[in-house]
Coordinates of C-alpha atoms and ligand atoms in Angstrom, one line a residue:
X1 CA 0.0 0.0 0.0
X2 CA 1.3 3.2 -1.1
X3 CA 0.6 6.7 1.0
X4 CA 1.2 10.2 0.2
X5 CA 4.3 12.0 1.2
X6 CA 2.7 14.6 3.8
X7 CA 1.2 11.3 5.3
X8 CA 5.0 9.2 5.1
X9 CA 6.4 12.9 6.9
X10 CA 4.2 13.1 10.0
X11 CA 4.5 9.4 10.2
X12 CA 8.4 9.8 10.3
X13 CA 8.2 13.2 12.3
X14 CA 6.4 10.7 15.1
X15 CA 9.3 8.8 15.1
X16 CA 12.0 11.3 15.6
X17 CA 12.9 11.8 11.8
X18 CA 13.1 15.2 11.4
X19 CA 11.2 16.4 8.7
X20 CA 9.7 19.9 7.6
X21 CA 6.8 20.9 9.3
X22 CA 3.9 21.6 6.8
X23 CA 0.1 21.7 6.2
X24 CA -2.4 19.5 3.7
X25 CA -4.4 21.9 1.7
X26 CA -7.1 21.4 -0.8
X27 CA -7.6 25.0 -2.2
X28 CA -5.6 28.1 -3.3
X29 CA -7.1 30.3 0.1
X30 CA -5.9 27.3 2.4
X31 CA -2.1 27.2 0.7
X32 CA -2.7 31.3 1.5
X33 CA -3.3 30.6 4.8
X34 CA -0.9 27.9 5.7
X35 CA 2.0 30.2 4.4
X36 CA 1.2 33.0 6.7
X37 CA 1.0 30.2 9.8
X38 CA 4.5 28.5 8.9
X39 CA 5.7 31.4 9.3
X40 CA 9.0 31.2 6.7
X41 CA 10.0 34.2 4.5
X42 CA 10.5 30.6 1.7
X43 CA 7.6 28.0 1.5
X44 CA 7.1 24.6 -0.6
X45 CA 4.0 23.8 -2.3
X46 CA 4.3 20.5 -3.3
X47 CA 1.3 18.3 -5.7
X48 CA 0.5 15.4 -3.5
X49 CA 0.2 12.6 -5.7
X50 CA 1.6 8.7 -5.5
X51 CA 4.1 9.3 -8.0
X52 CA 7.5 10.6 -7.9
X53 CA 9.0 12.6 -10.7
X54 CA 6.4 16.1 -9.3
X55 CA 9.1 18.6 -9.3
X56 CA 10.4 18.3 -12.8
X57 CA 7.0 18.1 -13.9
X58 CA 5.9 21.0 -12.3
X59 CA 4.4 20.3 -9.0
X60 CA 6.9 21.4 -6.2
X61 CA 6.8 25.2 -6.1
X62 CA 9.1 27.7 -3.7
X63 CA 6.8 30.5 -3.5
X64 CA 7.7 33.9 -1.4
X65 CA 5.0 35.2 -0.2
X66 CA 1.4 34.5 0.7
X67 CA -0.2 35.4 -2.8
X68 CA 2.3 32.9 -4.6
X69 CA 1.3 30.3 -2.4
X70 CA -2.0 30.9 -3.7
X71 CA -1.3 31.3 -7.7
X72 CA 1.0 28.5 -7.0
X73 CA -1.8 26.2 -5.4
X74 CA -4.3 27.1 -8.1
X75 CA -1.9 26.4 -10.5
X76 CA -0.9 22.8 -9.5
X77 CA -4.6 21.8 -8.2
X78 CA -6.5 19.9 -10.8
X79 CA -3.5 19.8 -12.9
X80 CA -2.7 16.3 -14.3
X81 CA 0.8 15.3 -13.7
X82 CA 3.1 13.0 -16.1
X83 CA 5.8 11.7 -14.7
X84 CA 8.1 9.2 -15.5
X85 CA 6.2 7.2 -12.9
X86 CA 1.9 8.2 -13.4
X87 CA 2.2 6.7 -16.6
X88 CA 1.7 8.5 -20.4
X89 CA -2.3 9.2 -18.7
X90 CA -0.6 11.5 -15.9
X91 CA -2.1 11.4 -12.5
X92 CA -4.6 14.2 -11.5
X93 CA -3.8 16.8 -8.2
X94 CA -6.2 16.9 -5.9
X95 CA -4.1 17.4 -2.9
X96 CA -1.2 20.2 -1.8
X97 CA 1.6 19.9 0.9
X98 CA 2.5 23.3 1.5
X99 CA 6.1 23.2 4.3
X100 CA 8.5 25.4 5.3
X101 CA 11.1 25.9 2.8
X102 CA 14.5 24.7 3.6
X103 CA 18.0 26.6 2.4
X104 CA 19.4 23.2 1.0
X105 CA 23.2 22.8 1.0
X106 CA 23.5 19.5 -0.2
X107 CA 21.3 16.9 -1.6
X108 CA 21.6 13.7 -0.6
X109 CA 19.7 10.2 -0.9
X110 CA 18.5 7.1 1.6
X111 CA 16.6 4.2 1.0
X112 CA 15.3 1.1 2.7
X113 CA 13.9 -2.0 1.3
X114 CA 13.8 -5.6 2.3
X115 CA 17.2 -7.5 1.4
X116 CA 15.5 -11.4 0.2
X117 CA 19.4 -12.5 0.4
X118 CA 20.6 -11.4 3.5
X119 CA 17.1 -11.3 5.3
X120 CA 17.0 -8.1 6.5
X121 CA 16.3 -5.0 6.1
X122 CA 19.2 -2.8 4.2
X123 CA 19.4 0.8 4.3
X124 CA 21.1 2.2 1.0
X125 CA 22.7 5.6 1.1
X126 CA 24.0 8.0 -1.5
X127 CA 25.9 11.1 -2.2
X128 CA 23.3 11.4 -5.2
X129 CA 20.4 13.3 -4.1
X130 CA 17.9 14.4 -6.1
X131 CA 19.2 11.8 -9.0
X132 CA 16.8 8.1 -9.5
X133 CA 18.5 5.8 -7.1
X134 CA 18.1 3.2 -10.7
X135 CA 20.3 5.5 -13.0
X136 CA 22.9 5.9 -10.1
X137 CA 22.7 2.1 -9.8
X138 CA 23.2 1.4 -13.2
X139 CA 26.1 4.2 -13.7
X140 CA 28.1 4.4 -10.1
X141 CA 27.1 1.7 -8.3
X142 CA 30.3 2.6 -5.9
X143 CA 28.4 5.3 -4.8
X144 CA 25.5 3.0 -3.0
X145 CA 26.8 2.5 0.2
X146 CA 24.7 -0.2 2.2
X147 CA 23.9 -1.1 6.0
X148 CA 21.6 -4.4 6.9
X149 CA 20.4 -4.2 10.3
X150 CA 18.8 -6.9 12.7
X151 CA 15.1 -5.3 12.4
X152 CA 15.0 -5.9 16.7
X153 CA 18.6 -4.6 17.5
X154 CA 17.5 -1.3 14.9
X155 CA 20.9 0.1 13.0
X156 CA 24.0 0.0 14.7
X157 CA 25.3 3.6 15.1
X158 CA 28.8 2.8 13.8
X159 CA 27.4 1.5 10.5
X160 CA 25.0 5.0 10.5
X161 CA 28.2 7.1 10.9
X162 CA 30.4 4.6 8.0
X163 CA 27.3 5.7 5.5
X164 CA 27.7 9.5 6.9
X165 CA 31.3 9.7 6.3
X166 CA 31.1 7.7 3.3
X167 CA 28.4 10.0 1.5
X168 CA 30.3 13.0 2.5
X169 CA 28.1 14.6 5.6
X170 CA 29.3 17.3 6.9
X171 CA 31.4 15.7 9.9
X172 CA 29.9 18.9 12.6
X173 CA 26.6 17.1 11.4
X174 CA 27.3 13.5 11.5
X175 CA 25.4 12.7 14.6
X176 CA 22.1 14.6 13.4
X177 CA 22.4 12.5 10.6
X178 CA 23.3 9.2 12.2
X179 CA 20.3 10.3 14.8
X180 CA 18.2 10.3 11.2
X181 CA 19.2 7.3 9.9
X182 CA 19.2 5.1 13.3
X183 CA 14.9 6.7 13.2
X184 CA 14.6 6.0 10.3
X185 CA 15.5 2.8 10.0
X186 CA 13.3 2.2 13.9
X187 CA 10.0 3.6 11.6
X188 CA 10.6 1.1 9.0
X189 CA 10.7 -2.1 11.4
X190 CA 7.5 -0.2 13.6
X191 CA 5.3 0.3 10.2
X192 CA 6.2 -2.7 8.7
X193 CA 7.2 -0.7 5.2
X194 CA 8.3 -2.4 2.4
X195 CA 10.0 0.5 0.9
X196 CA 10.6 3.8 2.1
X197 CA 12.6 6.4 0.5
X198 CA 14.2 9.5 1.3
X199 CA 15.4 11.7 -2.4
X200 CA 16.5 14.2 -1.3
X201 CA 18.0 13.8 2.5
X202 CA 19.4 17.6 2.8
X203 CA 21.5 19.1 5.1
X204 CA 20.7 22.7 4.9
X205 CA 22.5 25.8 5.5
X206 CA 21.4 26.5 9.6
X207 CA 23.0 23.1 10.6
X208 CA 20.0 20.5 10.1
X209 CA 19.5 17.1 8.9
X210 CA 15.8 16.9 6.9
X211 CA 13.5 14.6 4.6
X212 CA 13.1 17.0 2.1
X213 CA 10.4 14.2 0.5
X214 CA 9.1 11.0 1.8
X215 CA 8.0 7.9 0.4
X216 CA 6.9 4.9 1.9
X217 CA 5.2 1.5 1.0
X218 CA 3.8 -0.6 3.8
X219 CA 3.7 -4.2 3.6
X220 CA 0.1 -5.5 3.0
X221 CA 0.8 -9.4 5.0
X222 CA 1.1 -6.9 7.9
X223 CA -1.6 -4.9 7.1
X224 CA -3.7 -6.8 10.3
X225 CA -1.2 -5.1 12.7
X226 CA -2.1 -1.3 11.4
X227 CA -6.0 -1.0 11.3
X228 CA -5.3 2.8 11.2
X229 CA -3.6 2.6 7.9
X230 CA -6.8 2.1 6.2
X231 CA -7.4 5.6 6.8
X232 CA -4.4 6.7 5.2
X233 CA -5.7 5.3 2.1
X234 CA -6.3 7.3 -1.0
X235 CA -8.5 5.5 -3.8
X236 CA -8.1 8.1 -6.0
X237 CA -4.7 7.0 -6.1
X238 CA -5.5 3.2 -6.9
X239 CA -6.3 1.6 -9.9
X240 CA -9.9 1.2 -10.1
X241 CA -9.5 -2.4 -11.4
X242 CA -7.0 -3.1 -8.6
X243 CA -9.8 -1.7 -5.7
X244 CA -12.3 -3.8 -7.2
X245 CA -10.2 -7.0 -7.5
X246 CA -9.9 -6.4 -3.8
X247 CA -13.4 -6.4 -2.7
X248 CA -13.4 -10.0 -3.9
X249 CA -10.2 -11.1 -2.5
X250 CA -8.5 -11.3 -5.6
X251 CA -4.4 -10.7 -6.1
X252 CA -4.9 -8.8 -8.8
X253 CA -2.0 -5.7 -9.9
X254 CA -2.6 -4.1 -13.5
X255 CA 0.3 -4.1 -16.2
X256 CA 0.8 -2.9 -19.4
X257 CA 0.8 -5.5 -21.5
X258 CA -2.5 -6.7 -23.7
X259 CA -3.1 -10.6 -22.7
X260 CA -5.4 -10.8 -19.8
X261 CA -4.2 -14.0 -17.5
X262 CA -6.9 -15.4 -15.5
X263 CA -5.0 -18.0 -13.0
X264 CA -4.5 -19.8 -10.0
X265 CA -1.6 -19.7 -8.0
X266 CA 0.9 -16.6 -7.6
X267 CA 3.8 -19.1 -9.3
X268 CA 1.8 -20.5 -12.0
X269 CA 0.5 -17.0 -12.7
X270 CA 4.2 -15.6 -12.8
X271 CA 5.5 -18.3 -15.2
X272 CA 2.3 -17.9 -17.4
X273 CA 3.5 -14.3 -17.9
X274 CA 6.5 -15.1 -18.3
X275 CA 5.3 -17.8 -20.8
X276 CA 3.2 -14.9 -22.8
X277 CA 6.5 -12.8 -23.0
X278 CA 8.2 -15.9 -24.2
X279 CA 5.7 -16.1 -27.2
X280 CA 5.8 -12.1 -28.5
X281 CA 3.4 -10.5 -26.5
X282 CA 2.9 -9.4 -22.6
X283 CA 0.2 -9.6 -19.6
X284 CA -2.0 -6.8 -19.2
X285 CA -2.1 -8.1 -15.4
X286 CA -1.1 -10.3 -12.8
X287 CA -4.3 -11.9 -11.1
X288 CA -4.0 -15.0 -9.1
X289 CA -7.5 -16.2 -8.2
X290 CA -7.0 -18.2 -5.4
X291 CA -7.3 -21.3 -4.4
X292 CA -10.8 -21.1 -2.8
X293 CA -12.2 -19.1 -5.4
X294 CA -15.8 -19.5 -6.0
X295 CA -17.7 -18.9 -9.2
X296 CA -18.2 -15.3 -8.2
X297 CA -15.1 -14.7 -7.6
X298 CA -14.2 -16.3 -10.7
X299 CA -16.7 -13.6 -13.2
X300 CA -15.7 -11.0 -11.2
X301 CA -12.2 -11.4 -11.9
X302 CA -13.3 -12.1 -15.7
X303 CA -15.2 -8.7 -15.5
X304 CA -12.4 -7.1 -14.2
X305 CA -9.8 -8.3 -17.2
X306 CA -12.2 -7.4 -19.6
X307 CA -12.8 -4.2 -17.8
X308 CA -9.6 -2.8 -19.5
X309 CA -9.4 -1.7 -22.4
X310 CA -5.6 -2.8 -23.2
X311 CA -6.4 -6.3 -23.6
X312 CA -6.8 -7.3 -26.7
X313 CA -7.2 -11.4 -25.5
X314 CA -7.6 -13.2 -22.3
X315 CA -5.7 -16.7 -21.4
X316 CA -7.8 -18.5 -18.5
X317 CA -4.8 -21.2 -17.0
X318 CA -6.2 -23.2 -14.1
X319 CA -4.6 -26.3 -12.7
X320 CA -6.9 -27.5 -10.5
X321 CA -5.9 -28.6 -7.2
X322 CA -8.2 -27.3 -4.7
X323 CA -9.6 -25.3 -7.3
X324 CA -11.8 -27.0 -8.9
X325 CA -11.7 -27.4 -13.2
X326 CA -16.1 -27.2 -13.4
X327 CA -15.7 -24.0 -11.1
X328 CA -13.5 -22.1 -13.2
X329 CA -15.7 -23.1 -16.4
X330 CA -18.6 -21.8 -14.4
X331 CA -17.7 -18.6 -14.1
X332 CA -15.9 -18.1 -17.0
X333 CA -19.4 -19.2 -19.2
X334 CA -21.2 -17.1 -16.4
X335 CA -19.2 -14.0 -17.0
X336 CA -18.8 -14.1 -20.7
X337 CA -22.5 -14.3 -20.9
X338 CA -22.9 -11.2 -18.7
X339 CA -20.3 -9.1 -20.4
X340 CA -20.3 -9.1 -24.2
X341 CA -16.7 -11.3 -25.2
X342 CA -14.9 -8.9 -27.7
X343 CA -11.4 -10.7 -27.6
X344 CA -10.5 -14.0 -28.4
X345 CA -10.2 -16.1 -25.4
X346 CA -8.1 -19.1 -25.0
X347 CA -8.5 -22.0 -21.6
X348 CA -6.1 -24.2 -20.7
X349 CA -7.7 -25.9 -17.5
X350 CA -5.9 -29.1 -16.1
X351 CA -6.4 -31.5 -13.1
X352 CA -9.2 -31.9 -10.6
X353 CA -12.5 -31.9 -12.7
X354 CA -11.3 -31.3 -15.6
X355 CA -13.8 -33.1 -18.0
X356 CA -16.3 -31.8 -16.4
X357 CA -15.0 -28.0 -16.9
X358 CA -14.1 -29.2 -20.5
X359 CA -17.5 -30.3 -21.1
X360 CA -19.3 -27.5 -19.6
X361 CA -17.0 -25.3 -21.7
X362 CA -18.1 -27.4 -24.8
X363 CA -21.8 -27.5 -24.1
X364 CA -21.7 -23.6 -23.6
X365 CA -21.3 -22.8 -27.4
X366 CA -19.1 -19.9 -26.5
X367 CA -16.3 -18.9 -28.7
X368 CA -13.8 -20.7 -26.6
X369 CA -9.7 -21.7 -28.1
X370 CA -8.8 -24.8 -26.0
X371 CA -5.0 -25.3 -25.5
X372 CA -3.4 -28.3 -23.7
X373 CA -0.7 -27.5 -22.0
X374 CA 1.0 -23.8 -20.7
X375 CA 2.9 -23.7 -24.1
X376 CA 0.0 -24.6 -26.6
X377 CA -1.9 -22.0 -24.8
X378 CA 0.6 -18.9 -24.5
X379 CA 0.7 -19.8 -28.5
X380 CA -2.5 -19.8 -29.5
X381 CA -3.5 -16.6 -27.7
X382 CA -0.3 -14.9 -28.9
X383 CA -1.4 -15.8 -32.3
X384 CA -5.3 -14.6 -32.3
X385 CA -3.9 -11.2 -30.5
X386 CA -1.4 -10.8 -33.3
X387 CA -2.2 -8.2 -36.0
X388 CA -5.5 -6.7 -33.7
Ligands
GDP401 P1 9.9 14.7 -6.5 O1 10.3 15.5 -7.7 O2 8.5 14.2 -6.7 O3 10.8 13.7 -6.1 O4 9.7 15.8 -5.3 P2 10.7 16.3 -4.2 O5 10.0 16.4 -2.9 O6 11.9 15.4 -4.2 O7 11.1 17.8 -4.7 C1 11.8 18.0 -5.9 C2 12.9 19.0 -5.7 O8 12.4 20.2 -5.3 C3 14.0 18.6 -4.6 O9 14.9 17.8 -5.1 C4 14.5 20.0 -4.3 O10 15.6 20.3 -5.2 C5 13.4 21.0 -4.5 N1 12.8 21.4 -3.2 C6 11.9 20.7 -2.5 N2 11.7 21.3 -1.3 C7 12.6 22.4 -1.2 C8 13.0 23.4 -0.3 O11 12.5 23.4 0.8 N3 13.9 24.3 -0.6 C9 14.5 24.2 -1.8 N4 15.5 25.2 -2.1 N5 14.3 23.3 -2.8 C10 13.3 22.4 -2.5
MN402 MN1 12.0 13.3 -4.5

């Protein structure tokens, strides 16, 4: 689950990472207002979206004064964004941050993810601030420096002050930010993030040690432990098809691709998509059904694929195991009678059931391509999508 930044600061703020203090606005009159309360000759109104990317798009302006707060709000509310991460559609503003404006003296970057290898989490630090942590990566990775900490010990504070001295902090402000990072890291393990990203850490020209923006991710399999999150949510911010998935249970997450995939099992559903890229084309989603999926479930999650209107052909591949083959068939007849089929659709069902589903499939008359195995199937729908 993704949050906004303003929401990812006060968050942080509440657990000692010092941050900028700021107000949410909604109109041009409150950004007015919320300028003369901070209080700073220089302000920050920033676009509130869940993208990165706002400033050079547009949607972080330093304003001077209470009437460019205002112009500046009006200007950046209802705007779409595009940035390299909303996606060619852009992402509408419907939100401001407006925060005290900082006198930067050196951008700087920090983040935090899960490390699968060494099973912990790993806090990555940079003397590139501002710049995408990918390109920096991909051109000096010698300039990532990396800390994993036991997530109950917290970050050791020698390993804080080795990524300090080793990005080039200041050394009069090397305990602030070793202070940062150690509360940092202590808000990760407490929210149960995923992700959380500081671009740009600055150090600023009075002596301080700020999160000039904030990102974070939570992890969902810990999502029981924060019922409060759910109020943090923004479903503007979602993908429609995603929110809807989730009303019926359904792993589903949106791609770009134009196959729909319709299957059962997170492993089968990654190796069918890998299968579909395999054979020329790519999945327009990831959707794992479930294992207990009923036949509900099942034409909602065939509504849902044919919902967007990327795909240009659906691949149903079910091997039954709990599932059963008949269910599937069930609600795929159910839901391609509701909503009118417009794409070729291929089925590849296998195991418990299955001449039952096959049957049922047959006695429905529908306009149905029958593969046998993962291969066949990934071919034939390749094939009818080809030249649509
Ligand atoms: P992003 O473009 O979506 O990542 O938004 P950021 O919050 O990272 O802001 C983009 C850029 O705006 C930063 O890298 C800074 O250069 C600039 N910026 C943001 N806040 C301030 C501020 O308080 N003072 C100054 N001088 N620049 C700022
Ligand atoms: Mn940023």
């Amino acid at each position: 689950m993704k949050i906004h930044e303003f929401q990812a600061k006060e968050l942080l703020r509440a657990r000692g990472v010092a941050t900028p203090r700021g107000r949410e606005c909604t109109t041009p009159e409150q950004a007015a207002a919320a300028y003369a309360e901070l209080g700073t000759p220089l302000c920050v109104v920033k676009a509130q979206i869940h993208a990165g990317g706002r400033g050079k798009a547009g949607g972080v302006k330093l304003v001077r004064s209470a009437d460019e707060a205002k112009s500046a709000a009006a200007g950046i509310l209802g705007r779409t964004l595009i940035t390299h991460q909303t996606g060619p559609q852009g992402q509408l503003v419907r939100r401001l941050w407006v925060e005290q404006g900082s006198a930067i003296a050196k951008e700087y970057y920090l983040g935090l993810v899960v490390d699968r290898e060494s099973r912990r989490p790993v806090l990555m630090a940079s003397s590139e601030g501002g710049m995408e942590i990918e390109e920096v990566a991909a051109k000096h990775p010698e300039k990532i420096l990396k800390a994993s900490f036991d997530p109950q010990a917290g970050l050791a504070a020698a390993d804080a002050a080795r990524l300090a001295k080793g990005i080039g902090i200041p050394v009069e402000l090397e305990a602030r930010a070793v202070e940062f990072m150690r509360a940092l890291c202590g808000a990760f393990v407490a929210l149960d993030c995923s992700l959380a990203e500081i671009n740009p850490l600055v150090t600023t020209k009075d002596g301080q040690v700020l999160a000039l923006d904030a990102k974070i991710n939570f992890d969902d399999n810990a999502g029981f432990r924060h019922p409060e999150f759910e109020a943090l949510r923004d479903l503007h911010e979602e993908d429609p098809k995603e929110i809807e998935a989730g009303k019926f249970g359904l792993s589903y997450i949106a791609l770009d691709g134009d196959i729909g995939c319709m299957v059962n099992g997170a492993g089968l559903a990654m190796a069918t998509m890998d299968v579909i890229q395999l054979y020329g084309s790519a999945p327009a989603n990831f959707l794992d059904v479930g294992g207990g999926a009923t036949k509900e479930n099942v034409t909602a999650a065939f509504k849902i694929i044919l919902s967007d209107p990327k795909v240009k052909g659906v691949l149903v591949n079910i091997f039954g195991g709990i599932m059963k083959c008949d269910t599937i068939a069930e609600g795929v007849i159910a839901a391609v009678r509701e909503v009118a089929l417009r794409v070729p659709l291929v089925v590849r069902l296998e195991g418990t059931n299955v001449e039952k589903g096959r049957q049922l499939l047959m006695d429905s008359k529908l306009p149905i391509i029958t593969a046998g195995d993962l291969d066949d199937a990934a071919a034939k729908i390749c094939k009818a999508v080809a030249g649509r």
